[in-house]
Short mmCIF file of C-alpha atoms and ligand atoms in Angstrom, two decimals:
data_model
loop_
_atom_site.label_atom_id
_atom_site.label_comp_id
_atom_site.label_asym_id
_atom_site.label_seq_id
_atom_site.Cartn_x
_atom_site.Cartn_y
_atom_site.Cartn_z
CA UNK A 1 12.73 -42.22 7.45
CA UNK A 2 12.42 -39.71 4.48
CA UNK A 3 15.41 -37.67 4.20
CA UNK A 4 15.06 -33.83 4.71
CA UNK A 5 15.32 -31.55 1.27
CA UNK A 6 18.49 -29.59 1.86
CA UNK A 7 19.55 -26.78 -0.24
CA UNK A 8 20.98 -27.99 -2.99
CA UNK A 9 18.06 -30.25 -3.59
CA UNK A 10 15.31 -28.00 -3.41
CA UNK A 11 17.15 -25.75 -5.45
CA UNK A 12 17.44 -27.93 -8.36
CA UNK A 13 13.87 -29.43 -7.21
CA UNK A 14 12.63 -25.37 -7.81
CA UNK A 15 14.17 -25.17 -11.06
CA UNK A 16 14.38 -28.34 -13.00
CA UNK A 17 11.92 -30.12 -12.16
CA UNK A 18 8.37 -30.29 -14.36
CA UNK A 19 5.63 -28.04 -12.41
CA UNK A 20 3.46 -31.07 -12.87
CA UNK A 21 5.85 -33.43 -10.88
CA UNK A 22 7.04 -30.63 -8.15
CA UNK A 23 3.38 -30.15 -7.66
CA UNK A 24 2.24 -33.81 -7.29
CA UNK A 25 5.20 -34.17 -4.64
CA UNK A 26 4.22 -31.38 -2.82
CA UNK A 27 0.33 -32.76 -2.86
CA UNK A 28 1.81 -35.61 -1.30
CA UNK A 29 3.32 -34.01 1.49
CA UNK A 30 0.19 -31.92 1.91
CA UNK A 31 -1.81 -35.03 2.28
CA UNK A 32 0.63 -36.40 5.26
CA UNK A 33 -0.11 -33.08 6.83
CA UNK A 34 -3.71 -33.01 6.23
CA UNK A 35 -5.06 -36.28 5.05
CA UNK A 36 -8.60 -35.21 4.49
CA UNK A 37 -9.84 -34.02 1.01
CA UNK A 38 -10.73 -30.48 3.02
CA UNK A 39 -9.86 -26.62 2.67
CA UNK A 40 -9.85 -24.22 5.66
CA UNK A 41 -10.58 -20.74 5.49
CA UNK A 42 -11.11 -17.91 7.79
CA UNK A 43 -13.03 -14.94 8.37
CA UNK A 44 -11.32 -11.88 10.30
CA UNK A 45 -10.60 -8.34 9.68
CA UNK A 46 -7.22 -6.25 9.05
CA UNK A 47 -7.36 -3.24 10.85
CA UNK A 48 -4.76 -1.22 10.51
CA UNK A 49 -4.51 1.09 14.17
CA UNK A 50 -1.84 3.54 12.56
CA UNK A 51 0.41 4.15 9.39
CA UNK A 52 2.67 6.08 11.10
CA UNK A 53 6.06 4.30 10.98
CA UNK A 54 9.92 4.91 11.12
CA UNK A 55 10.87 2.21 9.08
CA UNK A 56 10.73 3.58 5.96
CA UNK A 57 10.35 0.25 3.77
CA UNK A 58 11.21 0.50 0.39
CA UNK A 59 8.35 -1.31 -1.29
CA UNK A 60 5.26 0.39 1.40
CA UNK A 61 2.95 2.68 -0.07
CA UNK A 62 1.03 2.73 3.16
CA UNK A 63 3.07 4.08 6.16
CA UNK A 64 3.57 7.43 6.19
CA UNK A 65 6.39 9.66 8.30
CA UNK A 66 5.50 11.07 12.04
CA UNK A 67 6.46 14.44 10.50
CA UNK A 68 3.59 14.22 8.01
CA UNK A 69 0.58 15.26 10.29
CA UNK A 70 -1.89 15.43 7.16
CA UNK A 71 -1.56 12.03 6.38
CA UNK A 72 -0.55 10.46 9.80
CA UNK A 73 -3.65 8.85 11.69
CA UNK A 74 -4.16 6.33 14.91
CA UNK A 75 -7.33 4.91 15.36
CA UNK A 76 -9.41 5.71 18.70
CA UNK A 77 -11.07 3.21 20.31
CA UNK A 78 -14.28 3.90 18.90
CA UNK A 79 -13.45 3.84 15.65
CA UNK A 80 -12.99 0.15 16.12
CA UNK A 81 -16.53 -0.28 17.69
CA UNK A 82 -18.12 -0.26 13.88
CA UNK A 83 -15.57 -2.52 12.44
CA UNK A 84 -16.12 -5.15 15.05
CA UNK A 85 -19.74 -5.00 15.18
CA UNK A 86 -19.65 -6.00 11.07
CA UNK A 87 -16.89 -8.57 11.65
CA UNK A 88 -19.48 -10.25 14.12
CA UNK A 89 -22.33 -9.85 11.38
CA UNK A 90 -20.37 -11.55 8.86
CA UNK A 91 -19.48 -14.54 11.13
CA UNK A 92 -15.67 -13.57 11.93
CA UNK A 93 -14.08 -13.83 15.25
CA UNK A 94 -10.43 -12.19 14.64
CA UNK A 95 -8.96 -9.21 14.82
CA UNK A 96 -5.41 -8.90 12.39
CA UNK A 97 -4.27 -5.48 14.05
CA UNK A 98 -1.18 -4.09 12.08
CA UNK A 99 0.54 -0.71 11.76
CA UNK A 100 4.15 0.50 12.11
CA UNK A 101 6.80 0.88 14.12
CA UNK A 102 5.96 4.47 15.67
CA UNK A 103 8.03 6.55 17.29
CA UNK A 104 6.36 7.18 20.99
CA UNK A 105 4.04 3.94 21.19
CA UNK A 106 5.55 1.34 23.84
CA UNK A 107 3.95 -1.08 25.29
CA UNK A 108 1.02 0.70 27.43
CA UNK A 109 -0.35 1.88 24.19
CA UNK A 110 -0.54 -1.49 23.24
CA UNK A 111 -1.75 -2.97 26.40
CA UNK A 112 -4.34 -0.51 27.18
CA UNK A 113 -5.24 -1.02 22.94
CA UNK A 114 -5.81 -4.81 23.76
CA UNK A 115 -7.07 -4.38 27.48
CA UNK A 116 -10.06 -2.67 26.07
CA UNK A 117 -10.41 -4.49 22.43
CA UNK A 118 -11.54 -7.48 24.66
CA UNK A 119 -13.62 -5.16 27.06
CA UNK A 120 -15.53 -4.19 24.24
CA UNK A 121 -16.07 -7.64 22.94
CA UNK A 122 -14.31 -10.54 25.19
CA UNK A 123 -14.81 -13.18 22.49
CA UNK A 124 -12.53 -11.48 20.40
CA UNK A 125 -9.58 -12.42 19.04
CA UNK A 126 -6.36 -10.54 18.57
CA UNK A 127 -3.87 -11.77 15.89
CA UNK A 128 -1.65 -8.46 16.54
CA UNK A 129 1.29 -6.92 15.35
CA UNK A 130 4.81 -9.14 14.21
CA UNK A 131 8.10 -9.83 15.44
CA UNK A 132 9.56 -6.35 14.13
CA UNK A 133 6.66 -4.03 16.22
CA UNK A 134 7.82 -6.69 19.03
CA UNK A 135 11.46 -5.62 18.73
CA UNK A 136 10.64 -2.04 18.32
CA UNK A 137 8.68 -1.90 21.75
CA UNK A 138 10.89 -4.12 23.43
CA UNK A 139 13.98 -0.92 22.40
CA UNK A 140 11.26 2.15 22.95
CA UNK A 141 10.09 0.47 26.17
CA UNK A 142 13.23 -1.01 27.93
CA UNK A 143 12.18 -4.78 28.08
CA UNK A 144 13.33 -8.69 26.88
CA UNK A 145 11.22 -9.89 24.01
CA UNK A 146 9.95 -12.21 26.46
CA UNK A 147 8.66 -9.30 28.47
CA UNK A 148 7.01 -7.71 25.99
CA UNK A 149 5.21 -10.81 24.67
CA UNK A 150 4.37 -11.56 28.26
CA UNK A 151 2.41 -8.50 29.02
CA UNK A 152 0.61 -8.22 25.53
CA UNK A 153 0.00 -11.59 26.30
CA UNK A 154 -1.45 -10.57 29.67
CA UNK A 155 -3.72 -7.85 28.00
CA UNK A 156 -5.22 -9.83 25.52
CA UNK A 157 -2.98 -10.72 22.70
CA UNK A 158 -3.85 -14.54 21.47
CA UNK A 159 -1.55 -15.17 18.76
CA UNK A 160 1.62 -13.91 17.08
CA UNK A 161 1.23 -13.24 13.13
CA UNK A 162 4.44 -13.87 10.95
CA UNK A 163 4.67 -10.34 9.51
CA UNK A 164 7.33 -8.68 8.59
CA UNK A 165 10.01 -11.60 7.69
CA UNK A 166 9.54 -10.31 3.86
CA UNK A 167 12.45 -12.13 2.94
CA UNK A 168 15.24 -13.48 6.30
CA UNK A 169 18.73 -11.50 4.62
CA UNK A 170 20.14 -9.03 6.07
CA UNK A 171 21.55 -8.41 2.55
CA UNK A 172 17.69 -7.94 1.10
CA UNK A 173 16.67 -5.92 4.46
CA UNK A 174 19.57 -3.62 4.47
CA UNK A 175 18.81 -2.52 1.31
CA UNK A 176 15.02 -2.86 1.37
CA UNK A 177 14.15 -1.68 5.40
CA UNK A 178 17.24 -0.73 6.64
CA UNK A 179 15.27 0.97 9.77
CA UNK A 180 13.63 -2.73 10.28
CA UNK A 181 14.96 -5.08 12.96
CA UNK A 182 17.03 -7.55 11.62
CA UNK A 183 16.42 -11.24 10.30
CA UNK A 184 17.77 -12.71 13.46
CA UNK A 185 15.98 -10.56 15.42
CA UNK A 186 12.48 -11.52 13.71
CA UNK A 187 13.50 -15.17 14.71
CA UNK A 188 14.55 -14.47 17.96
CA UNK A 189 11.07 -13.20 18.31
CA UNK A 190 9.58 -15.83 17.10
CA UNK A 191 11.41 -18.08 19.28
CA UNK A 192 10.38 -16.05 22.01
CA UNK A 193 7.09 -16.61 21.12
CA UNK A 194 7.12 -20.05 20.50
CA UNK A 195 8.84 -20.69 24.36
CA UNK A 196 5.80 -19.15 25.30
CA UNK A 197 3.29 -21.54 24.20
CA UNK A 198 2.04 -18.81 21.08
CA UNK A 199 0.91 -20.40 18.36
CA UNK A 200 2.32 -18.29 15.01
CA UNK A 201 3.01 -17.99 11.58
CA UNK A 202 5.86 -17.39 9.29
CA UNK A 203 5.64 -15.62 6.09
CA UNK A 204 8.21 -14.73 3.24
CA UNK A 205 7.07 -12.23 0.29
CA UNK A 206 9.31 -13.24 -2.58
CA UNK A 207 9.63 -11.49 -6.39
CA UNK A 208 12.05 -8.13 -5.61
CA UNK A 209 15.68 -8.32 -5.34
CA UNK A 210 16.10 -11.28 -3.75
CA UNK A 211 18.14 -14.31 -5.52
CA UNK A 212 16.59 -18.02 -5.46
CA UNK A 213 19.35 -18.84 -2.95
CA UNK A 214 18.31 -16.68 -0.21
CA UNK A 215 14.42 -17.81 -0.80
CA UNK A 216 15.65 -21.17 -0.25
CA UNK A 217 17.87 -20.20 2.65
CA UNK A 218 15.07 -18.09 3.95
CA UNK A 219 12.68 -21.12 4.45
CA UNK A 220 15.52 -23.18 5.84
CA UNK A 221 15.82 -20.78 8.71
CA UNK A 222 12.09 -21.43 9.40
CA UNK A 223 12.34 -24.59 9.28
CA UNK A 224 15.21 -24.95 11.64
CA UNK A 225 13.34 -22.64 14.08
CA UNK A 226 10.12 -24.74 13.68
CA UNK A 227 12.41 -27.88 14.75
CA UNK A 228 13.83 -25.91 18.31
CA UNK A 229 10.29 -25.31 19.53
CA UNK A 230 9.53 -26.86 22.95
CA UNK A 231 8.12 -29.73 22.64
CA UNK A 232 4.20 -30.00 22.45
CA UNK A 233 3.76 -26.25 21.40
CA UNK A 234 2.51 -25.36 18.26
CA UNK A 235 5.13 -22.66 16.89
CA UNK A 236 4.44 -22.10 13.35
CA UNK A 237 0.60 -23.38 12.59
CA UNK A 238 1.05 -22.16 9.21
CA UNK A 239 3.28 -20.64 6.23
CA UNK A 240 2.44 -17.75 4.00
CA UNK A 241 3.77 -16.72 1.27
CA UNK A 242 3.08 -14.08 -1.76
CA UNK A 243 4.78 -12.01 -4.57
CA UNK A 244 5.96 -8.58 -3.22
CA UNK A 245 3.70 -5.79 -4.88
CA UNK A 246 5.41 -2.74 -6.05
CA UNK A 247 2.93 -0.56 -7.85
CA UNK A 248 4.02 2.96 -7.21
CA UNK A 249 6.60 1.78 -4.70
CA UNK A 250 10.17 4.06 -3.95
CA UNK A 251 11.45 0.67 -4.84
CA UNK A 252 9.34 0.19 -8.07
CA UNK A 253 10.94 3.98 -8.96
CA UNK A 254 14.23 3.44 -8.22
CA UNK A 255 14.59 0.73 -10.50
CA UNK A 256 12.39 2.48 -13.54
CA UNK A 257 14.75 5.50 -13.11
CA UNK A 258 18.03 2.78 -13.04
CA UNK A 259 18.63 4.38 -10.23
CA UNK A 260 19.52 0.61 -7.86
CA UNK A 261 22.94 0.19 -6.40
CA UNK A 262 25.10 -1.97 -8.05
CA UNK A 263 24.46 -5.63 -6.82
CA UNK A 264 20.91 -5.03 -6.95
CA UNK A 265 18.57 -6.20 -9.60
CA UNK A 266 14.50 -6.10 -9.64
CA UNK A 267 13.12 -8.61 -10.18
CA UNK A 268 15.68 -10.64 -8.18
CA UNK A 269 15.65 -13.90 -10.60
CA UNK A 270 15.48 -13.63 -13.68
CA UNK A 271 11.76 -14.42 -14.42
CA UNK A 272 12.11 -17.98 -16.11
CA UNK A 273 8.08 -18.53 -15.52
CA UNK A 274 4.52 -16.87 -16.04
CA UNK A 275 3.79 -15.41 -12.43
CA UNK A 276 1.49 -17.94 -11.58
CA UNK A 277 3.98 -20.40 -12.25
CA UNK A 278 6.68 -19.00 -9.62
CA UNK A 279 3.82 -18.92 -7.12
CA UNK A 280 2.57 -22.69 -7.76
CA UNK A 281 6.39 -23.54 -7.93
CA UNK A 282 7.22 -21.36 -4.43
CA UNK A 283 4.32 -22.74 -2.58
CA UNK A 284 5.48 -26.62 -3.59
CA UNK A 285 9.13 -25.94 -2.51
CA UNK A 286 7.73 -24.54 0.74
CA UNK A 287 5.58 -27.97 1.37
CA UNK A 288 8.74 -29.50 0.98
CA UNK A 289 11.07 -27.61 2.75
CA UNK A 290 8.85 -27.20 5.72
CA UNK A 291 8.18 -30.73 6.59
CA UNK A 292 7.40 -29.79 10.33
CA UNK A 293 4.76 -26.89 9.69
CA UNK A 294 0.95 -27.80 9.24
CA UNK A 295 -1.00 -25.82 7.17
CA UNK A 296 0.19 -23.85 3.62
CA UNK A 297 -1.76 -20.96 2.80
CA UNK A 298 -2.59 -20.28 -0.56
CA UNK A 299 -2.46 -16.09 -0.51
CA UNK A 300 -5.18 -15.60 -2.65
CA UNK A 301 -5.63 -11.54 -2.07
CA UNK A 302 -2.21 -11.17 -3.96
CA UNK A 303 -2.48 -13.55 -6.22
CA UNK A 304 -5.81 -13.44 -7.49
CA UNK A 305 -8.76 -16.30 -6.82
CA UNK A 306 -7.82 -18.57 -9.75
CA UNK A 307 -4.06 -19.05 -9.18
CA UNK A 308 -4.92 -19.46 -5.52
CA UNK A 309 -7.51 -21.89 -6.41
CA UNK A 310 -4.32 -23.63 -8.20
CA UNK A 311 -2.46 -23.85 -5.47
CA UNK A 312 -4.71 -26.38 -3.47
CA UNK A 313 -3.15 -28.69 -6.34
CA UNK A 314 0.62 -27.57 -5.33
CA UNK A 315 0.38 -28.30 -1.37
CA UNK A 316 -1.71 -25.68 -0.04
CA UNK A 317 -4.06 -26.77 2.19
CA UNK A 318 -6.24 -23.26 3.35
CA UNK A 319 -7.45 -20.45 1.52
CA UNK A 320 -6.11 -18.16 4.34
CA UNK A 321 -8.94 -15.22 5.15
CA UNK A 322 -12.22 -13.69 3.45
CA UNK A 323 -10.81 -10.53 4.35
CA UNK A 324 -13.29 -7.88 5.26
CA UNK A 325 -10.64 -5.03 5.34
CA UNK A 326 -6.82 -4.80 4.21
CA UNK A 327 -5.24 -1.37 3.62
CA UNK A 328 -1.17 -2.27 3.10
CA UNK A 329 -0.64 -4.71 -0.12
CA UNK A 330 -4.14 -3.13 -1.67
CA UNK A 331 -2.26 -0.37 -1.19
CA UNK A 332 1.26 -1.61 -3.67
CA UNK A 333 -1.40 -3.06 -6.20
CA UNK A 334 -3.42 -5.92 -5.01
CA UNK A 335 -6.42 -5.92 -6.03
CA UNK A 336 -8.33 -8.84 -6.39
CA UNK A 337 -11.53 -10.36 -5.15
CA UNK A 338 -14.01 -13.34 -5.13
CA UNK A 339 -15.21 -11.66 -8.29
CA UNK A 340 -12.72 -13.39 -10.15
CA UNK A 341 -14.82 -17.01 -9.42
CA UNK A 342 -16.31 -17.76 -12.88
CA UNK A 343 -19.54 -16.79 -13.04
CA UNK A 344 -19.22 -15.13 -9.84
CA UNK A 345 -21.40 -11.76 -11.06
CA UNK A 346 -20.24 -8.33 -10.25
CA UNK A 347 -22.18 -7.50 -6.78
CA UNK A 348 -19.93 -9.32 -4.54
CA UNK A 349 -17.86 -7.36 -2.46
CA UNK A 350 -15.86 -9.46 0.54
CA UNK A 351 -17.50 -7.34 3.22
CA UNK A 352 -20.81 -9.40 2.33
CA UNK A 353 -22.53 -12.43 3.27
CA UNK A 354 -22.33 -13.78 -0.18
CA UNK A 355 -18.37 -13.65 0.11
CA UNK A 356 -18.17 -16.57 2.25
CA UNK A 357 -20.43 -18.49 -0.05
CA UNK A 358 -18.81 -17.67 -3.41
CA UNK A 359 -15.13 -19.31 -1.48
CA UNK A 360 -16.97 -21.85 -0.82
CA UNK A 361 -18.22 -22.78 -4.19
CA UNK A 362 -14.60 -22.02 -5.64
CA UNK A 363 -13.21 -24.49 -3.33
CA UNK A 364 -15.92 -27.24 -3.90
CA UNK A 365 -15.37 -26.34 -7.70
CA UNK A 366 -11.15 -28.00 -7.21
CA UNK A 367 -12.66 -30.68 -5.73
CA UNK A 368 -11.83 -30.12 -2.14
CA UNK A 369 -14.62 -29.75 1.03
CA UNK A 370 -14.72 -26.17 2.83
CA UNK A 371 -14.34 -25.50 6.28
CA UNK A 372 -14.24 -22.85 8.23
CA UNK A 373 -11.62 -22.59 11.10
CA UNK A 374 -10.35 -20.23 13.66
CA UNK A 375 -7.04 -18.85 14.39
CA UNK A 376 -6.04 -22.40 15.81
CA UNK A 377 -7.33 -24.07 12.93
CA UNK A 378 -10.11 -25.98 15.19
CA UNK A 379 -13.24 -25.84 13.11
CA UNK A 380 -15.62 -23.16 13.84
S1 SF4 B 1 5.99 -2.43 5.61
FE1 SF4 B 1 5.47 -2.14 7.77
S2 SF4 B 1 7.43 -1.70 8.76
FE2 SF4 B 1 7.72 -1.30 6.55
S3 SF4 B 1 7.26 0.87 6.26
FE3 SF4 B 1 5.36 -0.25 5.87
S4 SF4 B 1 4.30 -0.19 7.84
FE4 SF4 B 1 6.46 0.28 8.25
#
């Protein structure tokens, strides 16, 4: 049997090794995963229900304080009536609801949210919230984890995304969200979740103060989760992974006006590569590292088309979603869209038909055959 990268290995893997020879190692785990010359990607929708939030996170330009009523909004239900009715145009079938930790919402909000989300449309799907909103209603309402996952379960919740792990140190989180539960509360979550049959995904935004070490230690602790689910459940269907974006972040100021603690650098390593590089090189090391998760997303939204489009060469295996709406990293800087396919044109925006078929094309251009899944990764 193949032995298991440990840490010292896929640290000098990460930084010694040729891109060209990390990457064809990684393709070959990809293809153990996924044998088939294919590429998945989704259609859904990122609705964000409120910005209001306590936690206060560093490097988001999005939330905004409960005591800052001319900013601070919560969706009604009928504002989501439009948004669903053009997710169902454009062929989608998900749901990503995200929004803060806020200071009076416990779990009825949430249950009566998802309770009539499927009323309105029962085919729905609701890819809600992350293991820190889970953690904050489980304090705010009195309950277990379990509890809590239980009853959004009940109301309509079908899977658990991996948000909020940024990166799994309390070191990086004290400084970054100190208000944010902690790393082993996100994976007690997630454990939680995983008992329960909910099929997830991790995530780890890399690029800001963190040191290569705790990247490395960061996907260990996935994988080591990913190895204690029960057996026959899905846990983790997929891994995530993108640069932080700081563009007019408190943490992007703090550092301009050398105003970091001591002990705290930005960017965490020194940068040895081009960008694209440290993404091709973080999403290889992740192939490797987690040997027991499916499916590798390559983040494309952050990253921009082409270096996504790269990583299908580097172990990723899905081009994650065409995403008709995303308010949070568009708001720290990201900015890109299927324009950047050569020869793309200029009239394609992703809340269009022509979205789907311009992915499509890009995919087909690496050599690779699109599909489109669902949540579960079943074809659709
Ligand atoms: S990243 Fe999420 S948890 Fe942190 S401040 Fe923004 S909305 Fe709140």
């Amino acid at each position: 049997m193949k032995q298991r990268l440990d840490k010292n290995d896929a640290l000098s893997l990460y930084r010694d090794a040729p891109l060209e020879e990390l990457c064809e190692q990684a393709q070959a785990a990809r293809f153990a995963h996924v044998p088939e010359r294919r590429v998945s990607y989704q259609i859904d929708r990122n609705v964000n229900y409120t910005n209001v939030c306590l936690s206060g996170c560093k490097f988001c330009n999005f939330h905004c304080r409960p005591d800052e009523p001319e900013k601070a909004y919560t969706l009604s239900c009928d504002d989501y009536l439009p948004k669903i009715a053009e997710l169902k145009a454009l062929g989608g079938d998900q749901l990503l609801l995200q929004g803060g930790l806020h200071p009076r919402y416990g779990i009825e909000f949430y249950e009566d949210l998802f309770r009539r989300l499927k009323e309105v449309e029962p085919s729905l799907k609701l890819n809600a919230l992350g293991p820190p909103e889970i953690a904050h209603i489980a304090r705010l309402s009195h309950l277990t984890y379990r509890e809590v996952l239980q009853r959004l379960q009940a109301a309509g919740l079908d899977t658990l995304p991996g948000a909020g792990a940024e990166i799994l140190s309390d070191r990086v989180r004290h400084f970054l969200s100190p208000a944010k539960p902690s790393a082993q509360q996100w994976l007690d979550v997630m454990q939680e979740a995983h008992r329960l049959g909910m099929s997830t995904t991790a995530t780890m935004v890399y690029g800001h103060i963190e040191i290569l070490e705790e990247r490395i230690d960061h996907l260990l602790r996935l994988r080591t989760l990913q190895d204690a689910r029960p057996a026959g459940m899905p846990g983790f269907r997929a891994f995530i992974c993108w640069p932080m974006q700081l563009t007019g972040t408190l943490l992007e100021q703090l550092a301009t006006e050398k105003r970091l603690p001591d002990g705290i650098t930005l960017p965490g390593e020194p940068a040895r590569w081009a960008a694209d590089e440290e993404f091709l090189r973080t999403i290889a090391i992740s192939r490797l590292i987690l040997d027991n998760v499916d499916h590798i997303q390559a983040s494309w939204l952050t990253v921009g088309l082409p270096t996504g489009l790269r990583a299908l060469q580097a172990g990723a295996d899905d081009m994650g979603s065409i995403m008709i709406e995303e308010n949070v990293v568009s708001a720290a800087g990201a900015h890109h869209s299927l324009h950047e396919v050569p020869g793309a044109g200029h009239d394609v925006s992703l809340a269009n038909p022509a979205g789907e078929h311009r992915l499509r094309s890009a995919i087909e251009s690496t050599g690779f055959t699109p599909w489109l899944r669902d949540q579960l990764y079943n074809p659709r």
